[in-house]
């Protein structure tokens, strides 16, 4: 069992930055692919970014590519999402998730591949 806790959300003006963190506790010895997803009001939850266990592979949704680099520090069991050049349309609850699926299969954007989820952190971008 793995527990995920997100932090770093808040209110920011358009063009600003936030850094989200996701701390993992519990069975962290297993190699997990990690992902970030978000859900805006009235919309389905969607993929944002993912990173492989080693950190050598990353993937992004087109809407955030070049603005939201994902990284991880396995020594601290933490994954980060640096959110730059924020836009009002980035407003959402952001969730981190952990998957035991190998990056090799390319299924990092599929929510059903992720077994563990955090409770989410709210990000609000004002115009």
PDB file of C-alpha atoms in Angstrom:
ATOM      1  CA  UNK A   1       0.000   0.000   0.000  1.00  0.00           C
ATOM      2  CA  UNK A   2       1.215   3.495  -0.858  1.00  0.00           C
ATOM      3  CA  UNK A   3      -0.101   6.770   0.494  1.00  0.00           C
ATOM      4  CA  UNK A   4       0.331   9.891  -1.625  1.00  0.00           C
ATOM      5  CA  UNK A   5       0.024  13.419  -0.299  1.00  0.00           C
ATOM      6  CA  UNK A   6       0.078  16.436  -2.600  1.00  0.00           C
ATOM      7  CA  UNK A   7       1.016  19.939  -1.533  1.00  0.00           C
ATOM      8  CA  UNK A   8       1.910  23.267  -3.068  1.00  0.00           C
ATOM      9  CA  UNK A   9      -1.394  24.289  -4.581  1.00  0.00           C
ATOM     10  CA  UNK A  10      -2.890  27.737  -4.161  1.00  0.00           C
ATOM     11  CA  UNK A  11      -4.050  30.916  -5.848  1.00  0.00           C
ATOM     12  CA  UNK A  12      -1.770  32.577  -8.376  1.00  0.00           C
ATOM     13  CA  UNK A  13      -2.115  35.207 -11.079  1.00  0.00           C
ATOM     14  CA  UNK A  14      -1.853  34.313 -14.731  1.00  0.00           C
ATOM     15  CA  UNK A  15       1.775  34.100 -15.793  1.00  0.00           C
ATOM     16  CA  UNK A  16       2.890  33.045 -12.348  1.00  0.00           C
ATOM     17  CA  UNK A  17       4.374  29.789 -11.098  1.00  0.00           C
ATOM     18  CA  UNK A  18       3.651  27.099  -8.544  1.00  0.00           C
ATOM     19  CA  UNK A  19       5.508  23.959  -7.578  1.00  0.00           C
ATOM     20  CA  UNK A  20       3.464  20.941  -6.615  1.00  0.00           C
ATOM     21  CA  UNK A  21       4.953  18.156  -4.539  1.00  0.00           C
ATOM     22  CA  UNK A  22       3.728  14.614  -4.027  1.00  0.00           C
ATOM     23  CA  UNK A  23       5.188  12.720  -1.092  1.00  0.00           C
ATOM     24  CA  UNK A  24       4.859   8.949  -0.996  1.00  0.00           C
ATOM     25  CA  UNK A  25       4.743   6.845   2.149  1.00  0.00           C
ATOM     26  CA  UNK A  26       4.321   3.157   2.787  1.00  0.00           C
ATOM     27  CA  UNK A  27       5.530   0.575   0.285  1.00  0.00           C
ATOM     28  CA  UNK A  28       7.924   2.907  -1.492  1.00  0.00           C
ATOM     29  CA  UNK A  29      10.517   0.227  -2.217  1.00  0.00           C
ATOM     30  CA  UNK A  30       8.523  -0.792  -5.279  1.00  0.00           C
ATOM     31  CA  UNK A  31       9.393   0.927  -8.550  1.00  0.00           C
ATOM     32  CA  UNK A  32       6.499   3.170  -9.455  1.00  0.00           C
ATOM     33  CA  UNK A  33       5.815   5.224 -12.502  1.00  0.00           C
ATOM     34  CA  UNK A  34       4.314   8.511 -11.274  1.00  0.00           C
ATOM     35  CA  UNK A  35       1.774  10.730 -12.928  1.00  0.00           C
ATOM     36  CA  UNK A  36      -0.021  14.005 -12.433  1.00  0.00           C
ATOM     37  CA  UNK A  37      -3.632  14.439 -13.467  1.00  0.00           C
ATOM     38  CA  UNK A  38      -6.068  17.310 -13.075  1.00  0.00           C
ATOM     39  CA  UNK A  39      -9.793  17.869 -12.965  1.00  0.00           C
ATOM     40  CA  UNK A  40     -11.338  21.219 -13.743  1.00  0.00           C
ATOM     41  CA  UNK A  41     -14.868  22.083 -12.601  1.00  0.00           C
ATOM     42  CA  UNK A  42     -17.419  20.315 -14.755  1.00  0.00           C
ATOM     43  CA  UNK A  43     -14.792  18.401 -16.704  1.00  0.00           C
ATOM     44  CA  UNK A  44     -13.349  14.913 -16.741  1.00  0.00           C
ATOM     45  CA  UNK A  45     -10.055  14.251 -15.033  1.00  0.00           C
ATOM     46  CA  UNK A  46      -7.216  14.440 -17.542  1.00  0.00           C
ATOM     47  CA  UNK A  47      -3.576  13.480 -17.857  1.00  0.00           C
ATOM     48  CA  UNK A  48      -0.978  16.196 -17.258  1.00  0.00           C
ATOM     49  CA  UNK A  49       2.476  14.593 -16.981  1.00  0.00           C
ATOM     50  CA  UNK A  50       4.232  11.362 -16.055  1.00  0.00           C
ATOM     51  CA  UNK A  51       7.724  10.220 -15.164  1.00  0.00           C
ATOM     52  CA  UNK A  52       9.331   6.810 -15.112  1.00  0.00           C
ATOM     53  CA  UNK A  53      10.834   5.253 -11.991  1.00  0.00           C
ATOM     54  CA  UNK A  54      14.368   6.236 -12.948  1.00  0.00           C
ATOM     55  CA  UNK A  55      13.346   9.714 -14.009  1.00  0.00           C
ATOM     56  CA  UNK A  56      14.919   9.246 -17.409  1.00  0.00           C
ATOM     57  CA  UNK A  57      11.575   9.235 -19.231  1.00  0.00           C
ATOM     58  CA  UNK A  58       8.893  11.903 -19.091  1.00  0.00           C
ATOM     59  CA  UNK A  59       5.680  12.610 -20.981  1.00  0.00           C
ATOM     60  CA  UNK A  60       3.335  15.571 -21.118  1.00  0.00           C
ATOM     61  CA  UNK A  61      -0.084  16.580 -22.305  1.00  0.00           C
ATOM     62  CA  UNK A  62       0.130  18.988 -25.231  1.00  0.00           C
ATOM     63  CA  UNK A  63      -1.564  21.686 -23.151  1.00  0.00           C
ATOM     64  CA  UNK A  64       1.307  21.818 -20.632  1.00  0.00           C
ATOM     65  CA  UNK A  65       4.299  20.778 -22.711  1.00  0.00           C
ATOM     66  CA  UNK A  66       7.152  23.219 -22.224  1.00  0.00           C
ATOM     67  CA  UNK A  67       5.504  24.819 -19.172  1.00  0.00           C
ATOM     68  CA  UNK A  68       5.161  22.051 -16.527  1.00  0.00           C
ATOM     69  CA  UNK A  69       8.348  20.021 -16.118  1.00  0.00           C
ATOM     70  CA  UNK A  70       7.970  16.915 -13.962  1.00  0.00           C
ATOM     71  CA  UNK A  71      10.791  15.542 -11.822  1.00  0.00           C
ATOM     72  CA  UNK A  72      11.353  13.178  -8.927  1.00  0.00           C
ATOM     73  CA  UNK A  73      13.691  12.602  -6.017  1.00  0.00           C
ATOM     74  CA  UNK A  74      13.570   8.900  -5.191  1.00  0.00           C
ATOM     75  CA  UNK A  75      15.742   9.363  -2.116  1.00  0.00           C
ATOM     76  CA  UNK A  76      12.956  11.509  -0.681  1.00  0.00           C
ATOM     77  CA  UNK A  77      10.078   9.559  -2.279  1.00  0.00           C
ATOM     78  CA  UNK A  78       8.795  12.772  -3.781  1.00  0.00           C
ATOM     79  CA  UNK A  79       7.601  13.814  -7.220  1.00  0.00           C
ATOM     80  CA  UNK A  80       7.384  17.426  -8.335  1.00  0.00           C
ATOM     81  CA  UNK A  81       5.409  19.366 -10.917  1.00  0.00           C
ATOM     82  CA  UNK A  82       6.863  22.791 -11.617  1.00  0.00           C
ATOM     83  CA  UNK A  83       4.050  24.864 -13.105  1.00  0.00           C
ATOM     84  CA  UNK A  84       5.239  27.907 -15.058  1.00  0.00           C
ATOM     85  CA  UNK A  85       3.449  30.483 -17.210  1.00  0.00           C
ATOM     86  CA  UNK A  86       0.170  29.527 -15.616  1.00  0.00           C
ATOM     87  CA  UNK A  87      -3.077  30.261 -17.421  1.00  0.00           C
ATOM     88  CA  UNK A  88      -6.648  30.525 -16.097  1.00  0.00           C
ATOM     89  CA  UNK A  89      -7.453  27.302 -17.932  1.00  0.00           C
ATOM     90  CA  UNK A  90      -4.922  25.496 -15.714  1.00  0.00           C
ATOM     91  CA  UNK A  91      -7.316  25.969 -12.798  1.00  0.00           C
ATOM     92  CA  UNK A  92      -8.147  22.518 -11.449  1.00  0.00           C
ATOM     93  CA  UNK A  93      -7.627  20.044  -8.662  1.00  0.00           C
ATOM     94  CA  UNK A  94      -4.308  18.340  -9.301  1.00  0.00           C
ATOM     95  CA  UNK A  95      -3.774  14.718  -8.337  1.00  0.00           C
ATOM     96  CA  UNK A  96      -0.647  12.636  -8.238  1.00  0.00           C
ATOM     97  CA  UNK A  97      -0.818   8.916  -8.817  1.00  0.00           C
ATOM     98  CA  UNK A  98       1.461   5.883  -8.700  1.00  0.00           C
ATOM     99  CA  UNK A  99       1.521   2.978 -11.116  1.00  0.00           C
ATOM    100  CA  UNK A 100       3.400  -0.319 -11.111  1.00  0.00           C
ATOM    101  CA  UNK A 101       3.064  -0.532 -14.876  1.00  0.00           C
ATOM    102  CA  UNK A 102       6.350  -0.388 -16.709  1.00  0.00           C
ATOM    103  CA  UNK A 103       7.019   2.760 -18.729  1.00  0.00           C
ATOM    104  CA  UNK A 104       7.889   0.433 -21.570  1.00  0.00           C
ATOM    105  CA  UNK A 105       4.212  -0.121 -22.378  1.00  0.00           C
ATOM    106  CA  UNK A 106       3.554   3.558 -23.013  1.00  0.00           C
ATOM    107  CA  UNK A 107       0.334   3.625 -20.992  1.00  0.00           C
ATOM    108  CA  UNK A 108       1.383   6.493 -18.719  1.00  0.00           C
ATOM    109  CA  UNK A 109      -1.583   8.696 -19.667  1.00  0.00           C
ATOM    110  CA  UNK A 110      -4.229   6.078 -18.807  1.00  0.00           C
ATOM    111  CA  UNK A 111      -5.844   6.614 -15.413  1.00  0.00           C
ATOM    112  CA  UNK A 112      -6.744   2.964 -14.923  1.00  0.00           C
ATOM    113  CA  UNK A 113      -3.037   2.099 -14.957  1.00  0.00           C
ATOM    114  CA  UNK A 114      -2.577   3.992 -11.685  1.00  0.00           C
ATOM    115  CA  UNK A 115      -3.413   2.081  -8.535  1.00  0.00           C
ATOM    116  CA  UNK A 116      -2.704   4.731  -5.907  1.00  0.00           C
ATOM    117  CA  UNK A 117      -3.982   8.297  -5.841  1.00  0.00           C
ATOM    118  CA  UNK A 118      -3.533  11.321  -3.635  1.00  0.00           C
ATOM    119  CA  UNK A 119      -6.362  13.450  -2.319  1.00  0.00           C
ATOM    120  CA  UNK A 120      -5.620  16.325  -4.675  1.00  0.00           C
ATOM    121  CA  UNK A 121      -4.527  19.923  -4.292  1.00  0.00           C
ATOM    122  CA  UNK A 122      -6.397  22.937  -5.657  1.00  0.00           C
ATOM    123  CA  UNK A 123      -4.692  25.249  -8.130  1.00  0.00           C
ATOM    124  CA  UNK A 124      -6.525  28.447  -9.038  1.00  0.00           C
ATOM    125  CA  UNK A 125      -5.166  30.842 -11.660  1.00  0.00           C
ATOM    126  CA  UNK A 126      -6.732  34.278 -11.809  1.00  0.00           C
ATOM    127  CA  UNK A 127      -6.759  36.382 -14.964  1.00  0.00           C
TER     128      UNK A 127
END
